[in-house]
Amino acid sequence: MGFDADCTKSPEKLQVLRDKKFPWREKKRKTYRLAHLYDLAGYERYADRAAACASWLQYAVSENPDDVLGEPLRTLHSAAFCDLRLCPMCNARKAKRAAILLSRVLDEAQRRYPGLQYIFLTLTARNVPGPELGDAISELTKGWYYLVHQKQFPRSFVGWFRAIEVTRNAEDGTYHPHIHAILAPAFGYFTYKNGLYVHHDEWVARWRQALRVDYDPSVDVRATRAKETKRKSRAQAAAEEAAKYATKDSEFIRGDIPDAVAAQIVRDYTQGLRRKRLTAFGGLLKFVAKLLDAENLEEGDLVHLPDDIRDDVATLIEVYRWHFGVADYVLADVLGPSAAD
Ligand SMILES: [Zn+2]
């Protein structure tokens, strides 16, 4: 395939990957940092997988009749992702995919039920030390289940989406798992005399009961009635916010965090998130998500994102490989159209 030959070329002759749709270079560099941390944390196999994540990318190239300069269309055609929970590369692809699907669900629900609105709810619980993170996430999931099964809930809300996010308090090293939810209120919810509206105090009381704790947990609720912008619909903005990935890799990938601390964070997140489902739909949003085949936001094709152009009319395949010297993807090979199948 000629990869080795290409790697011996001097850097100025190399053609570097350009793709405005995704920050490949930045994410790939972070996979090596993660691989190093997995190694330190004692997960050697994960380290190998993270280091190999998306080390090559195949782009389908096709003519673009709409481009006056004759610049061809390039679409990602093939790649091998590691699919590890903490991978900055995979999580950025997943977050992008999830935001597209979730905003489609929210838009479609409003198209089917004109006048449907959304409100944002954030539910938290007390911070926990690393070894208790997994149990704390299970408690949150259970708490959510009890909350939406309280008998008043379905009277006020006809649909919901929820995602679990975990952040870390850098000062004391504890973890803060919380739920971001998008709720679709029943019609008439905002008219007080209907008795459907849930005030902040009542949210706290309901969440405290659902979570089965002896303190008042913190609850934040806001109407998403903010004006939509030119670029984004209200549903899109809400979807991007809710579909951010469960953990922020900046918490452990950043270079200024000592290796030993970063490796411990990787260990805590790896154990805490193991076998946890972090997102779910309910009510009419679940119904619409099913219709759009968008129910599972956590797994799916990371190569072809839902808003990509088709890649089955390619005339050529360009193969890019990560080049250590250049610290970027460089063109390693160009294959004929038969390779596009
Ligand atoms: Zn990956």
CSV table of C-alpha atoms and ligand atoms in Angstrom, one decimal:
chain,number,residue,atom,x,y,z
A,1,MET,CA,0.0,0.0,0.0
A,2,GLY,CA,3.0,2.2,0.2
A,3,PHE,CA,2.5,3.6,3.7
A,4,ASP,CA,6.1,3.0,4.7
A,5,ALA,CA,7.4,4.8,1.6
A,6,ASP,CA,5.3,7.8,2.4
A,7,CYS,CA,6.5,8.0,5.9
A,8,THR,CA,10.0,8.5,4.7
A,9,LYS,CA,9.1,11.6,2.6
A,10,SER,CA,10.2,14.9,4.0
A,11,PRO,CA,7.3,16.6,5.8
A,12,GLU,CA,6.9,19.5,3.3
A,13,LYS,CA,5.9,17.0,0.5
A,14,LEU,CA,3.2,15.4,2.6
A,15,GLN,CA,-0.4,16.3,2.0
A,16,VAL,CA,-2.1,16.9,5.3
A,17,LEU,CA,-5.8,16.0,5.9
A,18,ARG,CA,-8.3,18.9,5.7
A,19,ASP,CA,-11.7,18.3,7.0
A,20,LYS,CA,-13.7,21.3,8.3
A,21,LYS,CA,-16.3,19.0,9.8
A,22,PHE,CA,-14.3,17.4,12.5
A,23,PRO,CA,-11.2,18.2,14.5
A,24,TRP,CA,-9.3,15.0,13.7
A,25,ARG,CA,-5.8,16.1,14.6
A,26,GLU,CA,-6.7,17.5,18.0
A,27,LYS,CA,-8.7,14.4,19.0
A,28,LYS,CA,-6.1,12.0,17.7
A,29,ARG,CA,-3.4,13.7,19.8
A,30,LYS,CA,-5.6,13.3,22.8
A,31,THR,CA,-6.0,9.5,22.2
A,32,TYR,CA,-2.2,9.1,22.8
A,33,ARG,CA,-2.4,11.0,26.1
A,34,LEU,CA,-5.3,8.7,27.1
A,35,ALA,CA,-3.4,5.6,26.0
A,36,HIS,CA,-0.5,6.7,28.3
A,37,LEU,CA,-2.9,7.2,31.2
A,38,TYR,CA,-4.6,3.8,30.6
A,39,ASP,CA,-1.1,2.3,30.8
A,40,LEU,CA,-0.3,4.0,34.1
A,41,ALA,CA,-3.7,3.0,35.4
A,42,GLY,CA,-3.0,-0.7,34.6
A,43,TYR,CA,-5.3,-1.1,31.6
A,44,GLU,CA,-2.7,-2.2,29.0
A,45,ARG,CA,-5.2,-3.5,26.5
A,46,TYR,CA,-7.3,-0.3,26.6
A,47,ALA,CA,-4.0,1.6,26.1
A,48,ASP,CA,-3.3,-0.3,22.9
A,49,ARG,CA,-6.8,0.2,21.7
A,50,ALA,CA,-6.9,4.0,22.4
A,51,ALA,CA,-3.5,4.4,20.7
A,52,ALA,CA,-4.8,2.6,17.6
A,53,CYS,CA,-8.1,4.5,17.5
A,54,ALA,CA,-8.7,6.1,14.1
A,55,SER,CA,-5.0,5.8,13.2
A,56,TRP,CA,-6.1,5.7,9.5
A,57,LEU,CA,-9.0,7.3,7.7
A,58,GLN,CA,-10.4,6.5,4.3
A,59,TYR,CA,-12.2,9.3,2.5
A,60,ALA,CA,-14.5,8.8,-0.4
A,61,VAL,CA,-13.9,11.5,-3.1
A,62,SER,CA,-16.5,12.4,-5.6
A,63,GLU,CA,-17.0,15.2,-8.1
A,64,ASN,CA,-18.9,18.2,-6.9
A,65,PRO,CA,-21.0,19.6,-9.8
A,66,ASP,CA,-22.0,22.6,-7.6
A,67,ASP,CA,-18.4,23.8,-6.9
A,68,VAL,CA,-17.2,26.3,-9.5
A,69,LEU,CA,-13.6,25.7,-8.6
A,70,GLY,CA,-14.0,22.0,-9.1
A,71,GLU,CA,-13.1,21.1,-5.5
A,72,PRO,CA,-14.3,17.5,-5.0
A,73,LEU,CA,-16.5,16.3,-2.2
A,74,ARG,CA,-14.8,14.3,0.5
A,75,THR,CA,-16.7,12.1,3.0
A,76,LEU,CA,-15.4,9.8,5.6
A,77,HIS,CA,-15.8,6.3,4.2
A,78,SER,CA,-14.0,4.0,6.6
A,79,ALA,CA,-12.1,4.1,9.9
A,80,ALA,CA,-11.6,1.9,12.9
A,81,PHE,CA,-12.6,3.4,16.2
A,82,CYS,CA,-11.7,2.0,19.7
A,83,ASP,CA,-15.1,2.7,21.2
A,84,LEU,CA,-13.7,3.1,24.7
A,85,ARG,CA,-15.8,5.1,27.2
A,86,LEU,CA,-13.2,7.7,27.8
A,87,CYS,CA,-11.8,8.1,24.3
A,88,PRO,CA,-11.8,11.8,23.3
A,89,MET,CA,-12.0,10.8,19.6
A,90,CYS,CA,-14.9,8.4,19.9
A,91,ASN,CA,-16.8,10.6,22.4
A,92,ALA,CA,-16.6,13.6,20.1
A,93,ARG,CA,-18.0,11.5,17.3
A,94,LYS,CA,-20.7,10.1,19.6
A,95,ALA,CA,-21.7,13.5,20.9
A,96,LYS,CA,-22.0,14.8,17.4
A,97,ARG,CA,-24.1,11.9,16.3
A,98,ALA,CA,-26.3,12.1,19.5
A,99,ALA,CA,-26.9,15.8,19.1
A,100,ILE,CA,-28.0,15.4,15.5
A,101,LEU,CA,-30.4,12.5,16.4
A,102,LEU,CA,-31.7,14.1,19.5
A,103,SER,CA,-32.5,17.4,17.8
A,104,ARG,CA,-34.3,15.4,15.0
A,105,VAL,CA,-36.4,13.8,17.7
A,106,LEU,CA,-37.2,17.1,19.4
A,107,ASP,CA,-38.0,18.8,16.1
A,108,GLU,CA,-40.2,15.9,14.8
A,109,ALA,CA,-42.2,15.8,18.1
A,110,GLN,CA,-42.9,19.5,17.7
A,111,ARG,CA,-43.9,18.9,14.0
A,112,ARG,CA,-46.3,16.2,15.0
A,113,TYR,CA,-47.7,18.0,18.1
A,114,PRO,CA,-47.7,21.8,17.2
A,115,GLY,CA,-47.4,23.9,20.3
A,116,LEU,CA,-45.3,21.3,22.2
A,117,GLN,CA,-42.7,23.0,24.4
A,118,TYR,CA,-39.6,21.8,26.3
A,119,ILE,CA,-38.2,22.6,29.7
A,120,PHE,CA,-34.8,21.8,31.1
A,121,LEU,CA,-34.3,20.1,34.4
A,122,THR,CA,-31.0,19.4,36.2
A,123,LEU,CA,-31.1,17.0,39.1
A,124,THR,CA,-28.2,16.4,41.4
A,125,ALA,CA,-27.1,14.4,44.3
A,126,ARG,CA,-24.3,14.7,46.8
A,127,ASN,CA,-20.7,14.4,45.6
A,128,VAL,CA,-19.0,11.0,46.1
A,129,PRO,CA,-15.4,9.7,46.3
A,130,GLY,CA,-14.2,7.7,43.3
A,131,PRO,CA,-14.8,4.2,44.6
A,132,GLU,CA,-18.5,5.1,45.1
A,133,LEU,CA,-19.1,6.6,41.7
A,134,GLY,CA,-20.6,3.5,40.1
A,135,ASP,CA,-23.2,3.0,42.9
A,136,ALA,CA,-24.0,6.8,42.9
A,137,ILE,CA,-24.8,6.5,39.1
A,138,SER,CA,-27.0,3.5,39.8
A,139,GLU,CA,-28.9,5.4,42.5
A,140,LEU,CA,-29.4,8.4,40.1
A,141,THR,CA,-30.8,6.0,37.5
A,142,LYS,CA,-33.1,4.4,40.0
A,143,GLY,CA,-34.2,7.9,41.4
A,144,TRP,CA,-35.1,9.0,37.9
A,145,TYR,CA,-37.2,5.9,37.4
A,146,TYR,CA,-39.1,6.5,40.7
A,147,LEU,CA,-39.5,10.2,39.8
A,148,VAL,CA,-41.2,9.6,36.4
A,149,HIS,CA,-43.4,6.9,38.0
A,150,GLN,CA,-44.7,9.2,40.7
A,151,LYS,CA,-48.4,9.5,39.9
A,152,GLN,CA,-48.4,13.3,39.3
A,153,PHE,CA,-45.6,13.1,36.7
A,154,PRO,CA,-47.5,11.8,33.7
A,155,ARG,CA,-50.2,14.3,34.3
A,156,SER,CA,-47.8,17.2,33.9
A,157,PHE,CA,-45.4,15.7,31.3
A,158,VAL,CA,-46.0,13.8,28.1
A,159,GLY,CA,-42.4,13.0,27.2
A,160,TRP,CA,-38.8,13.2,28.5
A,161,PHE,CA,-35.2,12.6,27.6
A,162,ARG,CA,-32.5,12.2,30.3
A,163,ALA,CA,-28.7,12.0,30.2
A,164,ILE,CA,-26.3,11.3,33.1
A,165,GLU,CA,-23.2,13.5,33.3
A,166,VAL,CA,-20.4,13.3,35.7
A,167,THR,CA,-18.0,16.1,36.6
A,168,ARG,CA,-15.1,16.1,39.1
A,169,ASN,CA,-14.4,18.6,41.7
A,170,ALA,CA,-10.7,19.3,41.2
A,171,GLU,CA,-10.3,20.8,44.7
A,172,ASP,CA,-11.4,17.8,46.8
A,173,GLY,CA,-11.3,15.1,44.1
A,174,THR,CA,-14.9,14.0,44.5
A,175,TYR,CA,-17.3,13.2,41.7
A,176,HIS,CA,-20.6,14.9,40.9
A,177,PRO,CA,-23.0,12.7,38.9
A,178,HIS,CA,-26.1,14.5,37.8
A,179,ILE,CA,-29.0,14.3,35.4
A,180,HIS,CA,-29.8,16.6,32.6
A,181,ALA,CA,-33.4,16.2,31.4
A,182,ILE,CA,-35.6,17.7,28.7
A,183,LEU,CA,-39.2,17.5,29.5
A,184,ALA,CA,-42.2,18.0,27.3
A,185,PRO,CA,-45.0,19.5,29.4
A,186,ALA,CA,-48.6,18.6,28.8
A,187,PHE,CA,-50.7,21.2,27.1
A,188,GLY,CA,-52.0,23.7,29.6
A,189,TYR,CA,-49.0,23.1,31.9
A,190,PHE,CA,-48.1,26.8,32.1
A,191,THR,CA,-51.7,27.8,33.0
A,192,TYR,CA,-51.6,27.8,36.8
A,193,LYS,CA,-55.2,27.1,37.4
A,194,ASN,CA,-54.9,23.7,35.6
A,195,GLY,CA,-52.8,22.5,38.6
A,196,LEU,CA,-50.2,20.9,36.3
A,197,TYR,CA,-47.3,23.3,36.9
A,198,VAL,CA,-44.5,22.0,39.2
A,199,HIS,CA,-42.8,24.7,41.3
A,200,HIS,CA,-39.2,24.6,42.3
A,201,ASP,CA,-40.0,23.6,45.9
A,202,GLU,CA,-42.1,20.7,44.7
A,203,TRP,CA,-39.3,19.5,42.3
A,204,VAL,CA,-36.9,19.4,45.3
A,205,ALA,CA,-39.5,17.5,47.4
A,206,ARG,CA,-40.2,15.0,44.6
A,207,TRP,CA,-36.6,14.4,43.7
A,208,ARG,CA,-35.7,14.0,47.4
A,209,GLN,CA,-38.4,11.4,47.7
A,210,ALA,CA,-37.5,9.6,44.5
A,211,LEU,CA,-33.8,9.6,45.3
A,212,ARG,CA,-34.6,8.4,48.9
A,213,VAL,CA,-32.2,10.7,50.6
A,214,ASP,CA,-32.4,12.7,53.9
A,215,TYR,CA,-31.3,16.0,52.5
A,216,ASP,CA,-32.7,18.5,50.0
A,217,PRO,CA,-30.9,17.7,46.7
A,218,SER,CA,-30.2,20.6,44.4
A,219,VAL,CA,-32.6,21.0,41.4
A,220,ASP,CA,-32.5,23.5,38.6
A,221,VAL,CA,-35.4,24.0,36.3
A,222,ARG,CA,-35.7,26.4,33.4
A,223,ALA,CA,-38.1,27.0,30.5
A,224,THR,CA,-36.3,26.7,27.2
A,225,ARG,CA,-38.4,29.5,25.8
A,226,ALA,CA,-35.3,31.4,24.8
A,227,LYS,CA,-35.5,32.8,21.2
A,228,GLU,CA,-34.1,30.5,18.6
A,229,THR,CA,-31.1,31.9,16.7
A,230,LYS,CA,-30.6,32.2,13.0
A,231,ARG,CA,-28.2,29.3,13.0
A,232,LYS,CA,-30.0,26.9,15.4
A,233,SER,CA,-33.6,26.0,16.3
A,234,ARG,CA,-34.4,26.0,20.0
A,235,ALA,CA,-34.6,22.2,19.9
A,236,GLN,CA,-31.1,22.0,18.3
A,237,ALA,CA,-29.6,24.2,21.0
A,238,ALA,CA,-31.2,22.1,23.7
A,239,ALA,CA,-30.1,18.9,22.0
A,240,GLU,CA,-26.4,20.0,21.8
A,241,GLU,CA,-26.5,20.9,25.5
A,242,ALA,CA,-28.1,17.6,26.5
A,243,ALA,CA,-26.1,15.3,24.2
A,244,LYS,CA,-22.6,16.4,25.4
A,245,TYR,CA,-20.8,13.4,26.4
A,246,ALA,CA,-21.0,12.0,30.0
A,247,THR,CA,-17.5,13.0,31.0
A,248,LYS,CA,-15.3,16.0,30.1
A,249,ASP,CA,-11.9,14.7,28.9
A,250,SER,CA,-10.4,18.0,29.8
A,251,GLU,CA,-10.5,16.8,33.4
A,252,PHE,CA,-7.8,14.2,32.8
A,253,ILE,CA,-6.3,14.8,29.4
A,254,ARG,CA,-5.0,18.3,30.2
A,255,GLY,CA,-1.2,18.4,30.4
A,256,ASP,CA,-1.0,20.3,33.7
A,257,ILE,CA,-2.6,17.5,35.7
A,258,PRO,CA,0.0,15.3,37.3
A,259,ASP,CA,0.2,11.8,35.7
A,260,ALA,CA,-0.7,10.0,39.0
A,261,VAL,CA,-3.8,12.1,39.5
A,262,ALA,CA,-4.9,11.8,35.9
A,263,ALA,CA,-4.4,8.0,36.0
A,264,GLN,CA,-6.6,7.7,39.1
A,265,ILE,CA,-9.3,9.8,37.4
A,266,VAL,CA,-9.2,7.4,34.5
A,267,ARG,CA,-9.4,4.4,36.9
A,268,ASP,CA,-12.4,6.0,38.7
A,269,TYR,CA,-14.3,6.8,35.5
A,270,THR,CA,-13.5,3.4,33.9
A,271,GLN,CA,-14.9,1.5,36.9
A,272,GLY,CA,-17.7,3.9,37.7
A,273,LEU,CA,-19.1,4.0,34.2
A,274,ARG,CA,-18.8,0.3,33.5
A,275,ARG,CA,-22.0,-1.2,32.1
A,276,LYS,CA,-24.0,1.9,32.7
A,277,ARG,CA,-26.6,3.2,30.3
A,278,LEU,CA,-26.4,6.9,30.4
A,279,THR,CA,-29.3,8.2,28.2
A,280,ALA,CA,-33.0,7.3,27.9
A,281,PHE,CA,-36.2,8.5,26.4
A,282,GLY,CA,-39.7,8.3,27.8
A,283,GLY,CA,-43.3,9.0,26.7
A,284,LEU,CA,-44.0,10.5,23.4
A,285,LEU,CA,-40.3,11.4,22.9
A,286,LYS,CA,-39.6,7.7,23.2
A,287,PHE,CA,-42.3,7.0,20.6
A,288,VAL,CA,-40.8,9.6,18.2
A,289,ALA,CA,-37.3,8.4,18.8
A,290,LYS,CA,-38.4,4.9,17.9
A,291,LEU,CA,-40.0,6.1,14.7
A,292,LEU,CA,-36.8,7.8,13.7
A,293,ASP,CA,-34.6,4.9,14.8
A,294,ALA,CA,-32.8,7.3,17.2
A,295,GLU,CA,-33.5,5.6,20.5
A,296,ASN,CA,-29.9,4.5,21.1
A,297,LEU,CA,-27.7,7.6,21.3
A,298,GLU,CA,-24.8,5.8,22.9
A,299,GLU,CA,-24.0,3.2,20.2
A,300,GLY,CA,-24.0,3.3,16.5
A,301,ASP,CA,-22.0,4.1,13.4
A,302,LEU,CA,-19.3,6.6,14.2
A,303,VAL,CA,-18.0,6.6,10.6
A,304,HIS,CA,-21.1,7.9,8.8
A,305,LEU,CA,-22.9,10.5,10.9
A,306,PRO,CA,-26.6,11.1,10.2
A,307,ASP,CA,-26.0,14.4,8.3
A,308,ASP,CA,-23.2,13.2,6.1
A,309,ILE,CA,-23.5,13.2,2.4
A,310,ARG,CA,-23.7,9.9,0.6
A,311,ASP,CA,-20.4,8.2,-0.1
A,312,ASP,CA,-21.5,5.6,-2.6
A,313,VAL,CA,-20.8,7.6,-5.7
A,314,ALA,CA,-17.1,7.9,-5.0
A,315,THR,CA,-14.6,8.1,-7.8
A,316,LEU,CA,-11.6,7.6,-5.6
A,317,ILE,CA,-10.6,6.6,-2.1
A,318,GLU,CA,-8.0,8.6,-0.2
A,319,VAL,CA,-6.2,6.9,2.6
A,320,TYR,CA,-4.8,9.1,5.4
A,321,ARG,CA,-2.6,7.8,8.1
A,322,TRP,CA,-1.4,9.4,11.4
A,323,HIS,CA,2.1,10.6,10.9
A,324,PHE,CA,4.1,10.9,14.2
A,325,GLY,CA,6.7,13.3,12.8
A,326,VAL,CA,4.1,15.7,11.5
A,327,ALA,CA,1.7,15.0,14.3
A,328,ASP,CA,-1.2,15.0,11.8
A,329,TYR,CA,-2.9,12.8,9.3
A,330,VAL,CA,-1.2,12.7,5.9
A,331,LEU,CA,-2.2,11.2,2.6
A,332,ALA,CA,-0.7,7.8,2.3
A,333,ASP,CA,-2.5,6.2,-0.6
A,334,VAL,CA,-5.1,6.8,-3.3
A,335,LEU,CA,-7.2,3.8,-4.4
A,336,GLY,CA,-9.3,3.3,-7.5
A,337,PRO,CA,-13.1,3.4,-7.5
A,338,SER,CA,-13.4,-0.4,-7.0
A,339,ALA,CA,-12.1,0.0,-3.5
A,340,ALA,CA,-15.1,2.2,-2.7
A,341,ASP,CA,-17.4,-0.8,-2.5
B,1,ZN,ZN,-11.6,5.9,20.3
